Structures are given as structure tokens and as C-alpha cells.
CSV table of C-alpha atoms and ligand atoms in Angstrom, one decimal:
chain,number,residue,atom,x,y,z
A,23,MET,CA,-38.1,-11.8,1.1
A,24,PRO,CA,-34.5,-13.0,1.2
A,25,GLN,CA,-32.0,-10.1,1.3
A,26,ILE,CA,-30.0,-9.4,-1.8
A,27,ARG,CA,-26.3,-10.3,-1.7
A,28,THR,CA,-23.2,-10.1,-3.9
A,29,VAL,CA,-22.7,-12.8,-6.5
A,30,ALA,CA,-20.3,-15.6,-5.4
A,31,GLY,CA,-16.7,-14.6,-6.1
A,32,THR,CA,-17.4,-10.9,-6.2
A,33,ARG,CA,-17.1,-8.5,-3.2
A,34,ASP,CA,-17.5,-5.0,-2.1
A,35,LEU,CA,-14.2,-3.1,-1.3
A,36,PHE,CA,-14.3,-0.6,1.5
A,37,ALA,CA,-12.5,0.6,4.6
A,38,ALA,CA,-8.9,-0.7,4.9
A,39,ASP,CA,-9.3,-2.9,1.7
A,40,TYR,CA,-10.1,0.1,-0.3
A,41,ALA,CA,-7.5,2.3,1.3
A,42,THR,CA,-4.7,-0.3,0.8
A,43,GLY,CA,-5.8,-1.0,-2.8
A,44,SER,CA,-5.7,2.8,-3.5
A,45,ARG,CA,-2.2,2.9,-2.2
A,46,VAL,CA,-1.1,0.1,-4.4
A,47,LEU,CA,-2.6,1.8,-7.5
A,48,VAL,CA,-1.1,5.2,-6.6
A,49,GLU,CA,2.4,3.7,-6.3
A,50,ALA,CA,1.9,1.6,-9.5
A,51,ALA,CA,0.9,4.6,-11.5
A,52,GLN,CA,3.7,6.7,-10.1
A,53,GLN,CA,6.3,4.0,-11.0
A,54,ALA,CA,4.8,3.7,-14.5
A,55,ARG,CA,4.8,7.5,-15.1
A,56,LEU,CA,8.4,7.8,-13.9
A,57,ARG,CA,9.3,5.5,-16.8
A,58,GLY,CA,7.4,7.4,-19.4
A,59,TYR,CA,4.3,5.1,-19.5
A,60,SER,CA,0.9,6.8,-20.2
A,61,GLY,CA,-2.5,5.7,-19.1
A,62,ILE,CA,-5.0,3.8,-21.2
A,63,VAL,CA,-8.6,2.7,-20.5
A,64,THR,CA,-10.1,0.0,-22.7
A,65,PRO,CA,-13.7,-1.3,-22.6
A,66,ILE,CA,-14.6,-3.8,-20.0
A,67,PHE,CA,-16.2,-6.0,-22.7
A,68,GLU,CA,-15.0,-6.8,-26.1
A,69,TYR,CA,-15.9,-9.1,-29.0
A,70,THR,CA,-15.3,-12.6,-27.7
A,71,GLU,CA,-12.8,-13.3,-30.4
A,72,VAL,CA,-10.3,-10.8,-28.9
A,73,PHE,CA,-9.8,-13.1,-26.0
A,74,SER,CA,-10.5,-16.5,-27.5
A,75,ARG,CA,-7.9,-15.8,-30.2
A,76,ALA,CA,-5.3,-14.1,-27.9
A,77,VAL,CA,-5.5,-16.2,-24.8
A,78,GLY,CA,-6.1,-19.3,-26.8
A,79,GLU,CA,-8.5,-22.3,-27.0
A,80,GLY,CA,-7.3,-25.0,-24.7
A,81,THR,CA,-6.5,-22.6,-21.8
A,82,ASP,CA,-8.6,-22.7,-18.7
A,83,VAL,CA,-9.4,-19.0,-19.1
A,84,VAL,CA,-11.0,-19.5,-22.6
A,85,ASP,CA,-12.5,-23.0,-22.1
A,86,LYS,CA,-14.0,-22.6,-18.6
A,87,GLU,CA,-13.7,-19.1,-17.2
A,88,MET,CA,-15.0,-16.5,-19.6
A,89,TYR,CA,-18.2,-14.5,-18.9
A,90,THR,CA,-19.5,-14.6,-22.5
A,91,PHE,CA,-23.0,-13.5,-23.5
A,92,GLU,CA,-24.9,-12.5,-26.6
A,93,ASP,CA,-26.0,-8.8,-26.9
A,94,ARG,CA,-29.3,-7.8,-28.3
A,95,GLY,CA,-27.9,-7.8,-31.8
A,96,GLY,CA,-26.8,-11.5,-31.4
A,97,ARG,CA,-23.1,-10.6,-31.2
A,98,SER,CA,-20.9,-12.7,-28.8
A,99,LEU,CA,-19.3,-10.4,-26.2
A,100,THR,CA,-17.1,-11.3,-23.3
A,101,LEU,CA,-16.3,-9.5,-20.0
A,102,ARG,CA,-12.5,-9.1,-20.2
A,103,PRO,CA,-10.6,-11.8,-18.4
A,104,GLU,CA,-7.4,-9.9,-18.9
A,105,ALA,CA,-6.3,-6.7,-20.7
A,106,THR,CA,-3.2,-7.4,-22.8
A,107,ALA,CA,-5.3,-8.4,-25.9
A,108,SER,CA,-7.5,-5.3,-25.5
A,109,VAL,CA,-4.5,-3.0,-25.1
A,110,LEU,CA,-2.8,-4.4,-28.2
A,111,ARG,CA,-6.1,-4.1,-30.2
A,112,ALA,CA,-6.3,-0.4,-29.0
A,113,TYR,CA,-2.7,0.2,-30.0
A,114,PHE,CA,-3.6,-0.6,-33.6
A,115,GLU,CA,-7.1,0.8,-33.6
A,116,GLY,CA,-5.8,4.1,-32.1
A,117,GLY,CA,-3.0,4.3,-34.7
A,118,MET,CA,-0.3,4.1,-32.0
A,119,ASN,CA,1.7,1.9,-34.3
A,120,GLN,CA,2.3,4.9,-36.5
A,121,GLY,CA,4.2,7.0,-33.9
A,122,PRO,CA,7.6,6.5,-32.1
A,123,GLN,CA,8.1,3.0,-30.8
A,124,PRO,CA,7.9,1.4,-28.3
A,125,VAL,CA,4.6,2.7,-27.0
A,126,ARG,CA,4.5,2.5,-23.2
A,127,LEU,CA,1.0,2.1,-21.7
A,128,TYR,CA,-0.3,1.4,-18.2
A,129,TYR,CA,-3.9,0.4,-17.2
A,130,ARG,CA,-5.9,-0.7,-14.2
A,131,GLY,CA,-9.4,-2.1,-13.7
A,132,PRO,CA,-11.5,-5.1,-13.0
A,133,MET,CA,-11.1,-8.4,-14.8
A,134,PHE,CA,-13.6,-11.3,-14.8
A,135,ARG,CA,-12.9,-15.0,-14.7
A,136,ALA,CA,-15.4,-17.7,-13.5
A,137,GLU,CA,-12.9,-19.5,-11.3
A,138,ARG,CA,-13.7,-21.4,-8.1
A,139,PRO,CA,-13.7,-18.6,-5.5
A,140,GLN,CA,-11.4,-18.7,-2.4
A,141,ALA,CA,-9.1,-16.3,-0.6
A,142,GLY,CA,-7.1,-14.4,-3.2
A,143,ARG,CA,-9.1,-15.8,-6.1
A,144,TYR,CA,-12.3,-14.0,-7.2
A,145,ARG,CA,-14.5,-13.9,-10.2
A,146,GLN,CA,-14.2,-10.1,-10.4
A,147,PHE,CA,-10.7,-9.0,-9.5
A,148,PHE,CA,-8.6,-5.9,-10.0
A,149,GLN,CA,-5.4,-5.7,-12.0
A,150,HIS,CA,-2.9,-3.0,-12.8
A,151,GLY,CA,-0.5,-3.6,-15.6
A,152,VAL,CA,1.7,-2.2,-18.3
A,153,GLU,CA,2.3,-3.0,-21.9
A,154,ALA,CA,5.4,-1.8,-23.9
A,155,ILE,CA,4.7,-2.4,-27.6
A,156,GLY,CA,6.8,-2.1,-30.7
A,157,GLU,CA,10.3,-3.2,-29.6
A,158,SER,CA,11.8,-6.7,-29.2
A,159,ALA,CA,15.1,-5.8,-27.4
A,160,PRO,CA,15.6,-7.7,-24.1
A,161,GLY,CA,16.2,-4.3,-22.4
A,162,LEU,CA,12.5,-3.7,-22.6
A,163,ASP,CA,11.7,-7.0,-20.8
A,164,ALA,CA,14.1,-5.9,-18.1
A,165,GLU,CA,12.4,-2.5,-18.0
A,166,VAL,CA,8.9,-3.9,-17.3
A,167,ILE,CA,10.2,-6.4,-14.7
A,168,GLU,CA,12.1,-3.6,-13.0
A,169,LEU,CA,9.0,-1.5,-13.1
A,170,ALA,CA,6.9,-4.2,-11.4
A,171,TRP,CA,9.6,-4.9,-8.9
A,172,SER,CA,10.0,-1.3,-7.9
A,173,GLY,CA,6.2,-1.0,-7.5
A,174,LEU,CA,6.2,-3.9,-5.0
A,175,GLN,CA,9.3,-2.6,-3.2
A,176,SER,CA,7.8,0.9,-2.8
A,177,LEU,CA,5.0,-0.8,-0.8
A,178,GLY,CA,7.5,-2.2,1.6
A,179,LEU,CA,6.4,-5.8,0.8
A,180,GLU,CA,9.0,-8.4,1.7
A,181,GLY,CA,9.0,-12.1,0.7
A,182,VAL,CA,8.5,-11.4,-3.0
A,183,ARG,CA,10.2,-13.9,-5.3
A,184,LEU,CA,10.6,-13.3,-9.0
A,185,GLN,CA,10.5,-16.4,-11.2
A,186,VAL,CA,11.9,-16.1,-14.7
A,187,ASN,CA,11.8,-18.4,-17.7
A,188,SER,CA,12.0,-18.4,-21.5
A,189,ILE,CA,9.6,-20.5,-23.5
A,190,GLY,CA,11.0,-19.9,-27.0
A,191,ASP,CA,9.4,-18.6,-30.1
A,192,ALA,CA,7.9,-19.7,-33.4
A,193,ALA,CA,11.4,-20.8,-34.6
A,194,CYS,CA,12.2,-23.2,-31.7
A,195,ARG,CA,8.9,-24.0,-30.1
A,196,PRO,CA,7.7,-26.5,-32.7
A,197,ALA,CA,10.7,-28.8,-32.2
A,198,TYR,CA,10.3,-28.5,-28.4
A,199,ARG,CA,6.6,-29.2,-28.6
A,200,SER,CA,7.4,-32.5,-30.4
A,201,LEU,CA,9.9,-33.4,-27.8
A,202,LEU,CA,7.4,-32.7,-25.1
A,203,GLN,CA,4.7,-34.8,-26.8
A,204,ASP,CA,7.2,-37.7,-27.2
A,205,HIS,CA,7.7,-37.5,-23.4
A,206,TYR,CA,4.0,-37.5,-22.6
A,207,ARG,CA,2.7,-39.9,-25.4
A,208,PRO,CA,3.2,-43.1,-23.5
A,209,HIS,CA,1.2,-41.7,-20.5
A,210,LEU,CA,-1.8,-40.4,-22.5
A,211,GLY,CA,-4.1,-43.0,-20.9
A,212,GLU,CA,-3.1,-41.9,-17.3
A,213,MET,CA,-3.6,-38.2,-17.9
A,214,CYS,CA,-6.6,-36.0,-16.9
A,215,GLU,CA,-9.1,-35.1,-19.6
A,216,ASP,CA,-7.9,-31.5,-19.8
A,217,CYS,CA,-4.3,-32.7,-20.4
A,218,ARG,CA,-5.4,-35.2,-23.0
A,219,ARG,CA,-6.9,-32.3,-24.9
A,220,ARG,CA,-3.9,-30.0,-24.3
A,221,PHE,CA,-1.6,-32.7,-25.6
A,222,ASP,CA,-2.5,-31.7,-29.2
A,223,ILE,CA,-3.6,-28.1,-28.8
A,224,ASN,CA,-0.9,-26.8,-26.4
A,225,PRO,CA,1.4,-29.3,-24.9
A,226,LEU,CA,3.3,-26.6,-22.9
A,227,ARG,CA,0.3,-26.4,-20.6
A,228,LEU,CA,1.0,-30.1,-19.6
A,229,LEU,CA,4.0,-28.7,-17.5
A,230,ASP,CA,1.6,-26.7,-15.4
A,231,CYS,CA,-1.1,-29.3,-14.5
A,232,LYS,CA,-1.5,-29.6,-10.7
A,233,LYS,CA,-3.7,-32.8,-10.7
A,234,PRO,CA,-2.3,-35.9,-9.0
A,235,THR,CA,-2.7,-37.9,-12.2
A,236,CYS,CA,-0.5,-35.5,-14.2
A,237,ALA,CA,1.9,-33.7,-11.8
A,238,PRO,CA,4.2,-36.8,-11.4
A,239,LEU,CA,4.5,-37.2,-15.1
A,240,GLN,CA,6.3,-33.9,-15.2
A,241,ALA,CA,9.4,-35.5,-13.8
A,242,GLY,CA,11.9,-35.9,-16.6
A,243,ALA,CA,9.9,-33.8,-19.1
A,244,PRO,CA,12.2,-31.6,-21.2
A,245,ASN,CA,12.4,-27.9,-20.2
A,246,PRO,CA,11.7,-25.2,-22.8
A,247,VAL,CA,14.8,-23.2,-21.7
A,248,ASP,CA,17.1,-26.1,-22.7
A,249,HIS,CA,15.7,-26.2,-26.3
A,250,LEU,CA,15.9,-22.5,-27.3
A,251,CYS,CA,17.2,-21.4,-30.7
A,252,GLU,CA,20.2,-19.1,-30.6
A,253,ASP,CA,18.2,-15.9,-30.9
A,254,CYS,CA,15.9,-16.8,-28.0
A,255,ALA,CA,18.9,-18.1,-25.9
A,256,SER,CA,20.8,-14.8,-26.4
A,257,HIS,CA,17.7,-12.7,-25.6
A,258,HIS,CA,17.2,-14.7,-22.4
A,259,ARG,CA,20.9,-14.3,-21.5
A,260,SER,CA,20.7,-10.5,-22.0
A,261,LEU,CA,17.6,-10.3,-19.9
A,262,LYS,CA,19.2,-12.2,-17.0
A,263,GLU,CA,22.4,-10.0,-17.2
A,264,ALA,CA,20.2,-6.9,-17.0
A,265,LEU,CA,18.4,-8.2,-14.0
A,266,VAL,CA,21.7,-9.0,-12.2
A,267,ALA,CA,23.0,-5.5,-13.1
A,268,LEU,CA,19.8,-3.9,-11.7
A,269,ASP,CA,20.2,-5.9,-8.5
A,270,ILE,CA,16.9,-7.6,-8.9
A,271,PRO,CA,17.0,-11.1,-7.3
A,272,PHE,CA,15.3,-13.8,-9.4
A,273,THR,CA,15.0,-17.6,-9.6
A,274,GLU,CA,15.3,-19.3,-12.9
A,275,ASN,CA,12.1,-21.5,-13.1
A,276,PRO,CA,12.3,-23.8,-16.1
A,277,ARG,CA,8.7,-25.0,-15.5
A,278,LEU,CA,7.1,-21.6,-15.6
A,279,VAL,CA,4.8,-21.6,-18.6
A,280,ARG,CA,2.0,-19.2,-17.6
A,281,GLY,CA,-1.7,-19.8,-18.1
A,282,LEU,CA,-2.2,-17.7,-21.3
A,283,ASP,CA,-1.1,-18.9,-24.8
A,284,TYR,CA,0.3,-15.7,-26.3
A,285,TYR,CA,3.7,-15.7,-24.7
A,286,THR,CA,7.0,-16.0,-26.6
A,287,ARG,CA,10.5,-16.0,-25.0
A,288,THR,CA,10.3,-14.2,-21.6
A,289,ALA,CA,7.7,-15.4,-19.0
A,290,PHE,CA,7.8,-14.3,-15.4
A,291,GLU,CA,5.8,-14.2,-12.2
A,292,PHE,CA,6.1,-12.6,-8.8
A,293,TRP,CA,5.3,-15.0,-6.0
A,294,HIS,CA,4.7,-14.2,-2.4
A,295,ASP,CA,5.7,-16.4,0.6
A,296,ASP,CA,2.5,-15.7,2.6
A,297,LEU,CA,0.1,-16.6,-0.2
A,298,LYS,CA,-0.2,-20.3,-0.5
A,299,GLY,CA,-0.9,-22.7,-3.4
A,300,SER,CA,-2.1,-21.6,-6.8
A,301,GLN,CA,-2.9,-18.1,-5.4
A,302,ASN,CA,0.7,-17.2,-4.6
A,303,ALA,CA,1.2,-15.2,-7.8
A,304,LEU,CA,1.0,-11.5,-7.1
A,305,GLY,CA,1.4,-10.9,-10.8
A,306,GLY,CA,3.0,-12.1,-13.9
A,307,GLY,CA,3.7,-11.3,-17.5
A,308,GLY,CA,6.1,-11.8,-20.4
A,309,ARG,CA,6.7,-11.2,-24.1
A,310,TYR,CA,4.1,-11.7,-26.7
A,311,ASP,CA,5.8,-11.1,-30.1
A,312,GLY,CA,3.3,-13.3,-32.0
A,313,LEU,CA,0.1,-11.9,-30.5
A,314,ALA,CA,-0.5,-9.0,-32.9
A,315,GLN,CA,-0.6,-11.4,-35.9
A,316,VAL,CA,-3.0,-13.7,-34.0
A,317,LEU,CA,-5.4,-10.7,-33.7
A,318,GLY,CA,-5.1,-10.0,-37.4
A,319,PHE,CA,-2.6,-7.1,-37.2
A,320,GLU,CA,1.0,-6.8,-38.6
A,321,ALA,CA,3.7,-8.6,-36.6
A,322,THR,CA,4.6,-6.4,-33.7
A,323,PRO,CA,6.6,-7.3,-30.6
A,324,GLY,CA,5.5,-6.5,-27.1
A,325,VAL,CA,6.1,-7.2,-23.4
A,326,GLY,CA,4.2,-6.4,-20.3
A,327,PHE,CA,2.8,-7.6,-16.9
A,328,SER,CA,-0.3,-7.4,-14.8
A,329,MET,CA,-0.4,-7.5,-11.0
A,330,GLY,CA,-3.3,-8.8,-9.0
A,331,VAL,CA,-4.3,-5.9,-6.8
A,332,ASP,CA,-6.5,-8.0,-4.5
A,333,ARG,CA,-3.6,-10.4,-3.8
A,334,ILE,CA,-1.1,-7.6,-3.2
A,335,VAL,CA,-3.6,-6.1,-0.7
A,336,LEU,CA,-3.9,-9.5,1.0
A,337,ALA,CA,-0.1,-9.8,1.2
A,338,LEU,CA,0.2,-6.3,2.6
A,339,GLN,CA,-2.5,-7.0,5.2
A,340,ARG,CA,-0.8,-10.3,6.2
A,341,SER,CA,2.5,-8.3,6.6
A,342,GLY,CA,0.8,-5.7,8.8
A,343,LEU,CA,1.1,-3.0,6.1
A,344,SER,CA,-2.6,-2.1,5.6
A,345,ALA,CA,-3.4,1.5,5.0
A,346,ALA,CA,-5.9,3.1,7.3
A,347,PRO,CA,-9.0,4.7,5.6
A,348,PRO,CA,-8.8,8.5,5.9
A,349,GLY,CA,-10.6,9.6,9.0
A,350,ALA,CA,-12.0,13.1,9.5
A,351,ALA,CA,-9.6,15.4,11.4
A,352,VAL,CA,-12.3,17.9,12.1
A,353,ALA,CA,-16.1,17.6,12.8
A,354,ILE,CA,-18.3,20.6,12.7
A,355,LEU,CA,-21.5,20.4,14.7
A,356,PRO,CA,-24.1,23.1,13.8
A,357,ALA,CA,-26.4,23.4,16.8
A,358,ALA,CA,-28.4,26.5,16.3
A,359,GLU,CA,-30.9,28.1,13.9
A,360,GLY,CA,-29.0,29.1,10.7
A,361,ALA,CA,-25.8,27.4,11.8
A,362,ALA,CA,-25.8,24.9,9.0
A,363,VAL,CA,-24.8,27.4,6.3
A,364,GLN,CA,-22.2,28.9,8.6
A,365,ALA,CA,-20.9,25.3,9.2
A,366,MET,CA,-20.5,24.7,5.5
A,367,ARG,CA,-18.6,27.9,5.0
A,368,LEU,CA,-16.3,27.1,7.9
A,369,ALA,CA,-15.7,23.6,6.5
A,370,SER,CA,-14.6,25.2,3.2
A,371,ASP,CA,-12.1,27.3,5.0
A,372,LEU,CA,-10.7,24.4,6.9
A,373,ARG,CA,-10.5,22.3,3.8
A,374,LEU,CA,-8.5,25.1,2.1
A,375,SER,CA,-6.0,24.7,4.9
A,376,GLY,CA,-5.9,21.0,4.0
A,377,HIS,CA,-7.8,19.6,7.0
A,378,VAL,CA,-10.2,16.7,6.3
A,379,THR,CA,-13.5,18.2,7.6
A,380,VAL,CA,-17.0,16.8,7.9
A,381,VAL,CA,-20.2,18.6,8.9
A,382,ASP,CA,-22.7,16.7,11.0
A,383,HIS,CA,-26.0,17.7,9.3
A,384,GLY,CA,-28.1,15.5,11.7
A,385,SER,CA,-30.5,16.8,14.2
A,386,ARG,CA,-29.7,14.4,17.1
A,387,SER,CA,-28.7,15.8,20.5
A,388,LEU,CA,-25.3,17.5,20.8
A,389,LYS,CA,-24.2,14.8,23.2
A,390,SER,CA,-24.8,12.0,20.8
A,391,ARG,CA,-23.2,13.9,17.9
A,392,MET,CA,-20.1,14.5,20.1
A,393,ARG,CA,-20.0,10.7,20.7
A,394,GLN,CA,-20.3,10.1,17.0
A,395,ALA,CA,-17.4,12.6,16.2
A,396,GLN,CA,-15.3,10.8,18.8
A,397,LYS,CA,-16.0,7.4,17.2
A,398,MET,CA,-15.0,8.7,13.8
A,399,GLY,CA,-11.7,9.7,15.3
A,400,ALA,CA,-12.1,13.5,14.9
A,401,ALA,CA,-9.2,15.3,16.6
A,402,VAL,CA,-11.0,18.6,16.8
A,403,VAL,CA,-14.8,19.3,17.1
A,404,VAL,CA,-16.1,22.7,16.3
A,405,ILE,CA,-19.5,23.5,17.8
A,406,LEU,CA,-21.7,26.3,16.4
A,407,GLY,CA,-24.2,26.8,19.2
A,408,GLU,CA,-26.6,29.7,19.7
A,409,THR,CA,-24.4,31.5,22.3
A,410,GLU,CA,-21.3,31.2,20.3
A,411,LEU,CA,-22.9,32.2,17.0
A,412,SER,CA,-24.5,35.3,18.5
A,413,ALA,CA,-21.0,36.4,19.5
A,414,GLY,CA,-19.7,35.6,15.9
A,415,ALA,CA,-17.7,32.7,17.4
A,416,ALA,CA,-17.5,28.9,17.6
A,417,ALA,CA,-16.5,26.5,20.4
A,418,VAL,CA,-13.3,24.6,19.4
A,419,ARG,CA,-12.7,21.4,21.3
A,420,ASP,CA,-9.4,19.5,21.4
A,421,MET,CA,-10.6,15.9,21.6
A,422,ALA,CA,-7.3,14.5,22.8
A,423,GLY,CA,-6.4,17.3,25.2
A,424,GLY,CA,-9.9,17.8,26.4
A,425,GLY,CA,-9.8,21.6,26.4
A,426,GLN,CA,-12.4,23.8,24.8
A,427,GLU,CA,-12.3,27.5,23.9
A,428,GLU,CA,-14.4,30.1,22.2
A,429,VAL,CA,-12.8,31.4,19.1
A,430,GLN,CA,-13.9,34.1,16.7
A,431,LEU,CA,-15.2,32.6,13.4
A,432,GLY,CA,-12.4,34.2,11.4
A,433,ALA,CA,-9.7,32.6,13.6
A,434,VAL,CA,-11.2,29.0,13.7
A,435,ALA,CA,-8.9,27.7,11.0
A,436,GLN,CA,-5.8,29.0,12.8
A,437,SER,CA,-6.9,27.5,16.1
A,438,VAL,CA,-7.7,24.1,14.5
A,439,SER,CA,-4.4,24.0,12.7
A,440,ALA,CA,-2.6,24.8,16.0
A,441,ILE,CA,-4.4,21.9,17.8
A,442,LEU,CA,-3.7,19.4,14.9
A,443,GLU,CA,0.0,20.5,14.8
A,444,ARG,CA,0.2,19.9,18.6
A,445,GLY,CA,-1.4,16.5,18.1
A,446,ALA,CA,1.0,15.5,15.3
A,447,ALA,CA,4.1,16.6,17.2
B,7,HAM,P1,-2.3,-13.5,-15.3
B,7,HAM,O1,-1.2,-14.3,-14.8
B,7,HAM,O2,-3.4,-14.3,-15.9
B,7,HAM,O3,-1.7,-12.5,-16.5
B,7,HAM,O4,-2.9,-12.5,-14.2
B,7,HAM,C1,-2.0,-11.6,-13.6
B,7,HAM,C2,-2.3,-11.6,-12.1
B,7,HAM,O5,-3.7,-11.3,-11.9
B,7,HAM,C3,-2.1,-12.9,-11.4
B,7,HAM,O6,-0.8,-13.1,-11.1
B,7,HAM,C4,-3.0,-12.7,-10.1
B,7,HAM,O7,-2.3,-11.9,-9.2
B,7,HAM,C5,-4.1,-11.9,-10.7
B,7,HAM,N1,-5.3,-12.8,-10.9
B,7,HAM,C6,-5.5,-13.6,-11.9
B,7,HAM,N2,-6.7,-14.3,-11.7
B,7,HAM,C7,-7.2,-13.9,-10.5
B,7,HAM,C8,-8.4,-14.2,-9.8
B,7,HAM,N3,-9.3,-15.0,-10.2
B,7,HAM,N4,-8.5,-13.5,-8.6
B,7,HAM,C9,-7.6,-12.7,-8.1
B,7,HAM,N5,-6.5,-12.3,-8.8
B,7,HAM,C10,-6.3,-12.9,-10.0
B,7,HAM,C11,-2.4,-11.7,-17.2
B,7,HAM,O8,-3.6,-11.3,-17.0
B,7,HAM,C12,-1.7,-11.1,-18.3
B,7,HAM,N6,-2.5,-10.1,-19.0
B,7,HAM,C13,-0.4,-10.4,-17.9
B,7,HAM,C14,0.4,-9.8,-19.0
B,7,HAM,C15,0.4,-8.5,-19.3
B,7,HAM,N7,1.2,-10.4,-19.8
B,7,HAM,C16,1.7,-9.6,-20.6
B,7,HAM,N8,1.3,-8.4,-20.4
């Protein structure tokens, strides 16, 4: 029978991948909490409408990439391709719109998009992100960008380039859309099928097509940032001033339009030099002042970002910044009748002293268990043999130094600590 494997585009995370990803999440949560953000968990699946309305028909995500299925009651459900729409739904459903504003939330978890898998692009991938809802001031845009930037900096990642743009709002976007359509109209026959569809539904996406038929047509297309109304222009100016004041380097990228439809005004991405092509975005976000209404709620501004944890891990690994999985510092080998219980008690003592301790419950020979402890990287091995136990003691072996001594059970923790301290010095 063929062996069972993971589904294409999904993967197991373990060892250094898991350890590095955990580090990313710990730093991200710490940065969010330091700025008054509190955690939120939303369901992994929602009614399909949440995403089709929010992310928008005509986007790749909605048209081609959603994992949509009918449940047993015939309702259309979708595995979340992103979390902003869910968090905004939860903000209203949980009555958070009634309290002090803005509401600052952070989240993490798996997202699902049926994209063509390759390095840095998966069908199940992990994001962490924040949403700050209920305030339209540009200071909040600067706050979330600074939060994301600090998270990446705290990991020691170099080569991150922040791209910033403004894509206008309901006041100035319609006139800009017409200008863009005027630019592309004469070329409709040359454009790819997707772009011909986007021409009517969402012409902004035309600026982002990478196909050889369409990319050259972008030359000479008008940029959204050159056609902002005064309110959007002033919002954008204030954001840029704040980023300069915060010493956050950024590039103004007039072509940055993002792949999801809900953005108004600010759009940004963090690119990394070592990740090539369309997978170079470590994360991105922006403002979505029109999204609440699209979901059927009262008009409410918001801004946020999501970072791709898989890609950050990849970038850290390529920069030699992987985290090592936690190895055991101490291995206890019970090797006598009744030693197993004693071993577990001793392990509890050692853990109280903060030492990562494992008990080898196996019944193989002492020699092979010693070899195993060495392979695991244990710095100290504690052997509970018959001779030692009958004397109320254990043999404590310093794996690096090679010495071994018999120590009374009550003094093992102290002896182990001494060896580990010597090793760390
Ligand atoms: P997004 O740009 O679609 O934005 O995704 C954010 C990040 O998730 C990307 O920059 C990338 O690092 C990662 N990502 C996306 N797709 C994949 C994939 N197939 N495999 C691996 N990583 C991937 C959002 O999701 C918005 N919700 C961001 C946001 C929050 N806007 C406002 N608030």
C-alpha cells in the first residue's frame, strides 16, 4: 500500500523550523503587547461571504485560491485565506465597537490559499498580524508599521525594505479608476484573460499583473498617489512624516496595490532581499476604512498588517539566524529495579531548578542509552544503578568533562547545576 503523505503545499513543521517560527511568534506577541494590543482567536473557517465580500470578487484569492466547501447543512464555508475580515467581523459581533476606540488586536494562525506551491509559498501557511480598529488618524498607520518593523528588527533580520503607497479612497478612487481604464482601453485585446476581467471589476489590479502580455502595458499608466484627493494626500503626507520621525527607512512605491480589494489610502509591504520574485514579501497591510460597510456593519476605519511566518523563518535561515530546537540538558537513566519512580522524582527536582530534563524510560543496555543521551546533546547524565540506589545515591556524569561521581540523591540537583554552570562559563 502506498505510504500516506502530506497534501501538496502543506508541510510539517519541526526541529529548527518550529523553533525559529516560535521565536518569531514570541517576539511578535511581545511587540504587540508592549503597544497595548490584546490577543484574539477567530475560527479557521467562516461563511464564504466573509471573504468573498471583503477580499473581493476579481482577486486571485477569491476567484482561484479559496478552499470552499459545503457543510452537511448545505452552507458554503471557506477555510480562511486571511484574517482581517474575520477580526473585523469579530469586532462587531463581540461588541468591541461599543468600548473605547481604537481597539487594538493581535492574532496568529494558519491561513489557506490554493496557490501553486514553491519555496515560500504554501497552501497552508502561518501568519501573525494586528488590526487597530475604530480610528482613522495617520498616527495609527504609523503605529502598526512601526510595530511590524520593530518585530522584524528584534529578530536581527537585515535586508528588509519597507514599501509604502497610498491608493486613495471612495472620494478620489472613481476618477482615478477612469483614468486607469482610459490608459488600458486601447490595449484590451493584448491583455491576459484575468486582466480583461479586472478591467471592469477592479482596474487597480492591472498595475500588479506579472504576465509578459500585461507587465509592459504598465509603463505610462497613471499612479494612484498622483491622483489623491486633499484628505488622502494629507493623510499620506502625515504618515510619511511620522515614519521619518521614527527613523524607519521606506521606499515610496507608486505601483504597490496589494492583492486584496479592501484597502483605502495606506498600503505597505515588507520585502526581503534574499527572497526572490513574488515570494519576497515578508508581510504587508494597510488601511481598510470601507471594509466594515462591505461586511454589512456601520462605517468604521481600521488599519493592520499580517506577516508571513514561513517566509520570515526562511529569511532568518538564509541569514544564518535559525533558532536551535531546545535540547535536553540532563538525561536520567534508571537502570535498576524500582529506579523509574526515583528517576521521575529526581527529574521534577531538576526541572524546578530550571534544567531541561528527560528520563530514558527504555529498557535497552546502559551503553546504548548513554550513546543516545550523547546524541541528544545532554550535558549531564544521571545514572540510577543498583549499587548507587542501594547507597541512596546516583552517578552523575559530566559528558563534556568526562568525569563521573557518586552523589547523594538529595544533592544531585546541586551537583548538576554546578556542572551546567561550569559548561556555560
Ligand atoms: P497578504 O499580503 O495577502 O495580506 O498576506 C500577508 C503575508 O502573508 C504575505 O506578505 C506573505 O508573507 C504571507 N503569505 C501570503 N500568502 C502566502 C502563501 N501562500 N504562502 C506563504 N506565505 C504567504 C493579508 O493577508 C492581509 N490580511 C494583511 C492585512 C492585515 N491588511 C490589513 N490588515
